[in-house]
GROMACS .gro file of C-alpha atoms in nm:
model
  243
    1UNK     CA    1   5.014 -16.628   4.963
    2UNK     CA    2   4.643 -16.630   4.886
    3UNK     CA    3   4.543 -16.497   5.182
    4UNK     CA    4   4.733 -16.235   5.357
    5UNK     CA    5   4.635 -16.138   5.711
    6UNK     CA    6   4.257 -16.178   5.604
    7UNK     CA    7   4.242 -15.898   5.321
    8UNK     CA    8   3.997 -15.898   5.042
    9UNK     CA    9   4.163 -15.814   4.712
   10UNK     CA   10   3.854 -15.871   4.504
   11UNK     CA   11   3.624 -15.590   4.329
   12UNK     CA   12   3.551 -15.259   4.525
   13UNK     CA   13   3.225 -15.293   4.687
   14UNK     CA   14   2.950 -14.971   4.667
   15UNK     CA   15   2.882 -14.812   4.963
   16UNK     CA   16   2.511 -14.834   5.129
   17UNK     CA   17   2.230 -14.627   4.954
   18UNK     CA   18   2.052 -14.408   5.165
   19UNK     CA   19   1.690 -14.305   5.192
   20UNK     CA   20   1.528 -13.997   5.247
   21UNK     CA   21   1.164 -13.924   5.298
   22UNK     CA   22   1.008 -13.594   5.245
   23UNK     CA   23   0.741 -13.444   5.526
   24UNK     CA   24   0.437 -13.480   5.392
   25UNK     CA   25   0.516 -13.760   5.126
   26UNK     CA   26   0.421 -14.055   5.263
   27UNK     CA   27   0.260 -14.254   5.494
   28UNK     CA   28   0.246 -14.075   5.778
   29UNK     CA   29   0.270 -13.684   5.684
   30UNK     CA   30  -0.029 -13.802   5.415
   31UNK     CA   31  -0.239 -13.908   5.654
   32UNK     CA   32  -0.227 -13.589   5.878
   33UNK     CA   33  -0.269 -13.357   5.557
   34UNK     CA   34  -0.568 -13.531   5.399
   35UNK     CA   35  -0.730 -13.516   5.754
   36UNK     CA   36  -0.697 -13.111   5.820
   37UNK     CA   37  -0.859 -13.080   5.421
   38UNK     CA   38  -1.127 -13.337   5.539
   39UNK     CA   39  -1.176 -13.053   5.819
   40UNK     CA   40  -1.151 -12.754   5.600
   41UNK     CA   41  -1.434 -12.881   5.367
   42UNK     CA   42  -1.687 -12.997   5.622
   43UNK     CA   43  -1.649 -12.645   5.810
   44UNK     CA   44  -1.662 -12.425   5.516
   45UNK     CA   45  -2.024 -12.653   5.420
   46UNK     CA   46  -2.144 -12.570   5.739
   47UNK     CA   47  -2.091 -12.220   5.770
   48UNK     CA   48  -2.298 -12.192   5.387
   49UNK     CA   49  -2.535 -12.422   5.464
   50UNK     CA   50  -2.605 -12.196   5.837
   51UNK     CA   51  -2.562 -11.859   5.595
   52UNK     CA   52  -2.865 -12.015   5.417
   53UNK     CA   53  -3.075 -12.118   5.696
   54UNK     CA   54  -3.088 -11.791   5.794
   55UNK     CA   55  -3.183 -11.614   5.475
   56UNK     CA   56  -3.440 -11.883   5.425
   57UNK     CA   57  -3.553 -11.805   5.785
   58UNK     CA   58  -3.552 -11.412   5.734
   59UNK     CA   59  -3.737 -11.446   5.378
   60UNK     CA   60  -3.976 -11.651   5.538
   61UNK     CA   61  -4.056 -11.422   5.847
   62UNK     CA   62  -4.076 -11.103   5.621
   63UNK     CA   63  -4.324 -11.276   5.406
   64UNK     CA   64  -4.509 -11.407   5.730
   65UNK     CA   65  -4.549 -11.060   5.857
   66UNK     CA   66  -4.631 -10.872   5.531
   67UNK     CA   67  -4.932 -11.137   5.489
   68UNK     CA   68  -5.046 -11.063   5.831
   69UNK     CA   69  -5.041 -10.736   5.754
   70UNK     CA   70  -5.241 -10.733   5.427
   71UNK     CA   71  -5.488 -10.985   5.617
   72UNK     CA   72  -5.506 -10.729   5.907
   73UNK     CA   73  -5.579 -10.396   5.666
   74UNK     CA   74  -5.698 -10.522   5.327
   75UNK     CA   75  -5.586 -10.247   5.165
   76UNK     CA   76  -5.861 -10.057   4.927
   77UNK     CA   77  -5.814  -9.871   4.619
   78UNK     CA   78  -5.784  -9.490   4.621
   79UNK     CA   79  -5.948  -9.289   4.350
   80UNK     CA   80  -5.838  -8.979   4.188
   81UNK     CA   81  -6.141  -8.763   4.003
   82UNK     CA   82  -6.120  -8.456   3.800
   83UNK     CA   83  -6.448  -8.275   3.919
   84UNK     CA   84  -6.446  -7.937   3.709
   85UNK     CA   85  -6.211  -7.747   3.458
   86UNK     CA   86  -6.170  -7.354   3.404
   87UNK     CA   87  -5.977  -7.304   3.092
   88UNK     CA   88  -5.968  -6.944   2.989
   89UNK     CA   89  -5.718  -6.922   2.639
   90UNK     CA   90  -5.575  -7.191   2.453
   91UNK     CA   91  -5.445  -7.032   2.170
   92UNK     CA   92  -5.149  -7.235   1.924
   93UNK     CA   93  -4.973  -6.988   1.700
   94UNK     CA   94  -4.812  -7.184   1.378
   95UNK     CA   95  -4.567  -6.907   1.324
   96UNK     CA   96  -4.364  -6.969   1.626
   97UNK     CA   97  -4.544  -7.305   1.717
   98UNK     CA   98  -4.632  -7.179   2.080
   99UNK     CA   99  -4.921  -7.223   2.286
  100UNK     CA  100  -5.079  -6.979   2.491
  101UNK     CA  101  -5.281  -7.157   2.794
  102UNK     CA  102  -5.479  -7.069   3.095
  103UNK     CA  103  -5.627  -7.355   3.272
  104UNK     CA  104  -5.715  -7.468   3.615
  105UNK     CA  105  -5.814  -7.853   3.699
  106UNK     CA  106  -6.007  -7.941   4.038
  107UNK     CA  107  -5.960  -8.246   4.153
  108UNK     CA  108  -6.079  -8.486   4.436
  109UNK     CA  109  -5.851  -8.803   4.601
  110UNK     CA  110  -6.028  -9.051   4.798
  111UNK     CA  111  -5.883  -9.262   5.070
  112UNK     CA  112  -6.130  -9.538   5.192
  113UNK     CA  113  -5.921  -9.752   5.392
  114UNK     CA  114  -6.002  -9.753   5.821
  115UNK     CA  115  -5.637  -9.861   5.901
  116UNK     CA  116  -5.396  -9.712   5.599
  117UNK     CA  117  -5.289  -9.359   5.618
  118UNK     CA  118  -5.090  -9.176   5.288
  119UNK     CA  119  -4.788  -8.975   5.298
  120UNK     CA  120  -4.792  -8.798   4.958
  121UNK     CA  121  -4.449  -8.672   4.941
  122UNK     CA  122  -4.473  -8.534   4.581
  123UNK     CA  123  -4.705  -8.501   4.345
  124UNK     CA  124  -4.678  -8.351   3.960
  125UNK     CA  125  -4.928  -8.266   3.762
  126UNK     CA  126  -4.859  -8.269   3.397
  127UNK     CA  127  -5.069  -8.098   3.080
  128UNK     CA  128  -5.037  -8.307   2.782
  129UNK     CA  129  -5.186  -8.167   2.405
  130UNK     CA  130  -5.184  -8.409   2.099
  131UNK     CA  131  -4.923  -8.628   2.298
  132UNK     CA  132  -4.700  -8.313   2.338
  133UNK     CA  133  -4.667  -8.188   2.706
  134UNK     CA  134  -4.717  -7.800   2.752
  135UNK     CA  135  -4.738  -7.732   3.102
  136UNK     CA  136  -4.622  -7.901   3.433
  137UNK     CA  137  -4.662  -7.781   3.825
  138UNK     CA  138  -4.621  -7.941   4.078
  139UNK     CA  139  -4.855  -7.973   4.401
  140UNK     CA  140  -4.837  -7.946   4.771
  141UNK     CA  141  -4.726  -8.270   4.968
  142UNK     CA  142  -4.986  -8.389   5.242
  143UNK     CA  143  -5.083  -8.670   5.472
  144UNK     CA  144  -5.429  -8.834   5.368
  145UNK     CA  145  -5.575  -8.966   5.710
  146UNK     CA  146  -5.824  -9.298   5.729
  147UNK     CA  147  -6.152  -9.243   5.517
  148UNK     CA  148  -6.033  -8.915   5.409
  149UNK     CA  149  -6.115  -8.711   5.079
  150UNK     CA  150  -5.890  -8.405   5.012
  151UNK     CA  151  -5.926  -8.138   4.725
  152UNK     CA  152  -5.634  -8.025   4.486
  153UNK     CA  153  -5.605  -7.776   4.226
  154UNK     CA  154  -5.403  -7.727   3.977
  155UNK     CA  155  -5.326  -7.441   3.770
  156UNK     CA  156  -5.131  -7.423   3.436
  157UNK     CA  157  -5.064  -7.067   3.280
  158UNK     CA  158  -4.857  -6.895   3.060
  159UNK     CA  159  -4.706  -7.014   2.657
  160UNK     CA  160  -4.464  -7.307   2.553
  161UNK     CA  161  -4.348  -7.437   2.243
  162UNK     CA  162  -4.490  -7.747   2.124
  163UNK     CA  163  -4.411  -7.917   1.795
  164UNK     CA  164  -4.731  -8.015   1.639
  165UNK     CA  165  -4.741  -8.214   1.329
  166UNK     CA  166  -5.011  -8.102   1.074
  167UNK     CA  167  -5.229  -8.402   1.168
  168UNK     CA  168  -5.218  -8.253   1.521
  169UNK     CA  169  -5.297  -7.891   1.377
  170UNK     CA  170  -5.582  -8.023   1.200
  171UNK     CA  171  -5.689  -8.147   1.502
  172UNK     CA  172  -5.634  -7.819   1.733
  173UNK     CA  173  -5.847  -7.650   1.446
  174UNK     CA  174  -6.121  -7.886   1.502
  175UNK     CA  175  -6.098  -7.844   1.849
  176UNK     CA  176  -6.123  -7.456   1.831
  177UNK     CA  177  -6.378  -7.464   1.582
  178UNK     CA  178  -6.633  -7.683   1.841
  179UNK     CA  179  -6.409  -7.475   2.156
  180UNK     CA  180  -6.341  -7.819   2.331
  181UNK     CA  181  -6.005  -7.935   2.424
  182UNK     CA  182  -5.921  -8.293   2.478
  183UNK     CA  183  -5.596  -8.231   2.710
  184UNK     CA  184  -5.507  -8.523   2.908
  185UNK     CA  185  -5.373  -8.512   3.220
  186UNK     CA  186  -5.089  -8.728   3.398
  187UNK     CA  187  -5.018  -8.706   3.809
  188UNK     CA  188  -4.693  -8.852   3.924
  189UNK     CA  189  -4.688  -8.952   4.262
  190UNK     CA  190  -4.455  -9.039   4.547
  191UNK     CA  191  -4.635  -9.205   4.820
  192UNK     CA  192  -4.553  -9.396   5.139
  193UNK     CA  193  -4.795  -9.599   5.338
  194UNK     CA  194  -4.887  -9.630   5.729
  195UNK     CA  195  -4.965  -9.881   5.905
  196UNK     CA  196  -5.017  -9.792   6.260
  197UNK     CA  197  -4.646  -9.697   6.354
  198UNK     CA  198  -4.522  -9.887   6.019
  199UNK     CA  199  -4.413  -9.682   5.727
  200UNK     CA  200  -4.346  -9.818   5.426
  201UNK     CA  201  -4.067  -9.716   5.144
  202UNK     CA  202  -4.191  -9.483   4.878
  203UNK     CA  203  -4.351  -9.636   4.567
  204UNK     CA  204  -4.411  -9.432   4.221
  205UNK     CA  205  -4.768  -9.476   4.084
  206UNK     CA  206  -4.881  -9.283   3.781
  207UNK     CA  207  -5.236  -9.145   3.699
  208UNK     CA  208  -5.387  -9.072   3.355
  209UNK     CA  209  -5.728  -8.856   3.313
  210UNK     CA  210  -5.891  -8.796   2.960
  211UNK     CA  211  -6.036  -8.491   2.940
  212UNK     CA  212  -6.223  -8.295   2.721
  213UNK     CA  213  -6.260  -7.912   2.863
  214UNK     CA  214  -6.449  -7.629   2.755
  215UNK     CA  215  -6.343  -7.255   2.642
  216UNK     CA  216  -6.471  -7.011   2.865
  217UNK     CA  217  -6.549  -6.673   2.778
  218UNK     CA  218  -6.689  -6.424   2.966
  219UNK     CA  219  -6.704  -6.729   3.216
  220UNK     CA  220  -6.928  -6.893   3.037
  221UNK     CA  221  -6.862  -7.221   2.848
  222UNK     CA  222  -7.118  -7.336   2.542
  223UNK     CA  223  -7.091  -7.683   2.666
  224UNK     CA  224  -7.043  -7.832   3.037
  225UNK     CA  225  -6.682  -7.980   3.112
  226UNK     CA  226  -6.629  -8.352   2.975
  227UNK     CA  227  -6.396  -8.675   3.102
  228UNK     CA  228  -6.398  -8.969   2.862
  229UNK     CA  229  -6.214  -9.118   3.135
  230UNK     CA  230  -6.146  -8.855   3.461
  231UNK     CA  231  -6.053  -9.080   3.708
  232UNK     CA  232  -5.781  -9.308   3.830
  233UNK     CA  233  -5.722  -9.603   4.067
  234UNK     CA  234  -5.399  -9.637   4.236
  235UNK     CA  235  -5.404  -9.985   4.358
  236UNK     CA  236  -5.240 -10.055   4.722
  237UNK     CA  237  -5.252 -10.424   4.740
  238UNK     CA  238  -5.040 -10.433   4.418
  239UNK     CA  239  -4.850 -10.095   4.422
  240UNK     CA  240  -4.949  -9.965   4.146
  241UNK     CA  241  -5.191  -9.741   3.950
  242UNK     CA  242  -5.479  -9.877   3.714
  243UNK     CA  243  -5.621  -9.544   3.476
   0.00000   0.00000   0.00000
């Protein structure tokens, strides 16, 4: 009775465990995913490393043909000069603190390149008294050919307020007492530059003149017109202006 028809009456046995494997866990899936990232990193460091070439390459042309250029031209130095002064009434009333002013500047610019012409696209000239600005105008835009020396004028008329300290009064008394005027006077320029068919961008150089002008009257002056320092250099090569 121990065995009956070949039946196994022992414990129940467990079924067999199955195994699943997730895509992409693994051995195989691993392999493919590691492989496209491999991919992804070695384009993505070629397209910066091209993206660089170029700049580099670019960068290095520009520089290239601006040093041809300067080699080619050799730019010079143009010079602004105040060459005479009318001034007519310069009268500072402390009651109200204005200034009453009549005065006319002639000046001379100077371009002695061969090869450079100069757009002046705006120019301002500016009055300054004590450090305090009374008057501003500005003058007619031009082109300055090759070896070229044009004649401005400008003219500043008519009253402004101007805060003067009692330093600065002192000083304006002076001043009328000996009926000479140290008024500086500040251009601010827009320029471009040509080069043959080349323009380039406009640059902002400033010029600063020192003056020391006579009262007229009658037009006549006691003394002849001054400049402790009348001219200025604007310097091409380095784009900008040197008083």
């Amino acid at each position: 009775m121990s065995n009956l028809n070949g039946a196994y009456y022992g414990p129940s046995i467990p079924p067999p465990s199955k195994t699943y494997h997730r895509p992409g866990k693994g051995g195989g899936g691993g392999g493919c995913c590691g492989l496209f990232s491999c991919c992804c990193g070695c384009l993505c460091s070629c397209i910066f490393n091209l993206i660089f070439q170029i700049l580099f390459t670019i960068a290095v042309i520009i520089g290239a043909v601006v040093l041809v250029i300067w080699l080619i031209f050799r730019p010079s130095n143009v010079k602004f000069h105040v060459t005479d002064t009318t001034l007519t009434q310069f009268d500072f009333s402390t009651a109200n603190n204005t200034l009453y002013y009549n005065l006319a500047l002639n000046m001379s610019i100077r371009n002695p390149n061969k090869r450079i012409g100069i757009y002046y696209d705006s120019i301002e000239a500016r009055a300054f008294y004590n450090g305090q600005r009374f008057a501003a105008t500005p003058l007619d835009k031009f082109y300055q050919g090759h070896k070229k020396t044009n004649n401005l004028t400008a003219e500043f008329k008519g009253q402004n307020v101007v805060t003067l300290g009692s330093k600065e009064v002192s000083n304006y008394d002076e001043d009328k007492g000996s009926r000479v005027y140290g008024i500086d006077l500040k251009l601010y320029l827009k320029i471009r530059l040509k080069f043959g068919w080349i323009k380039t961008t406009k640059f902002k150089p400033k010029i600063k003149c020192d003056l020391k002008v006579p009262l007229e009257s009658n037009g006549v002056s006691s003394v002849g017109f001054q400049a402790t320092r009348s001219s200025g250099i604007v310097n091409l090569a380095q784009r900008h202006c040197k008083p």
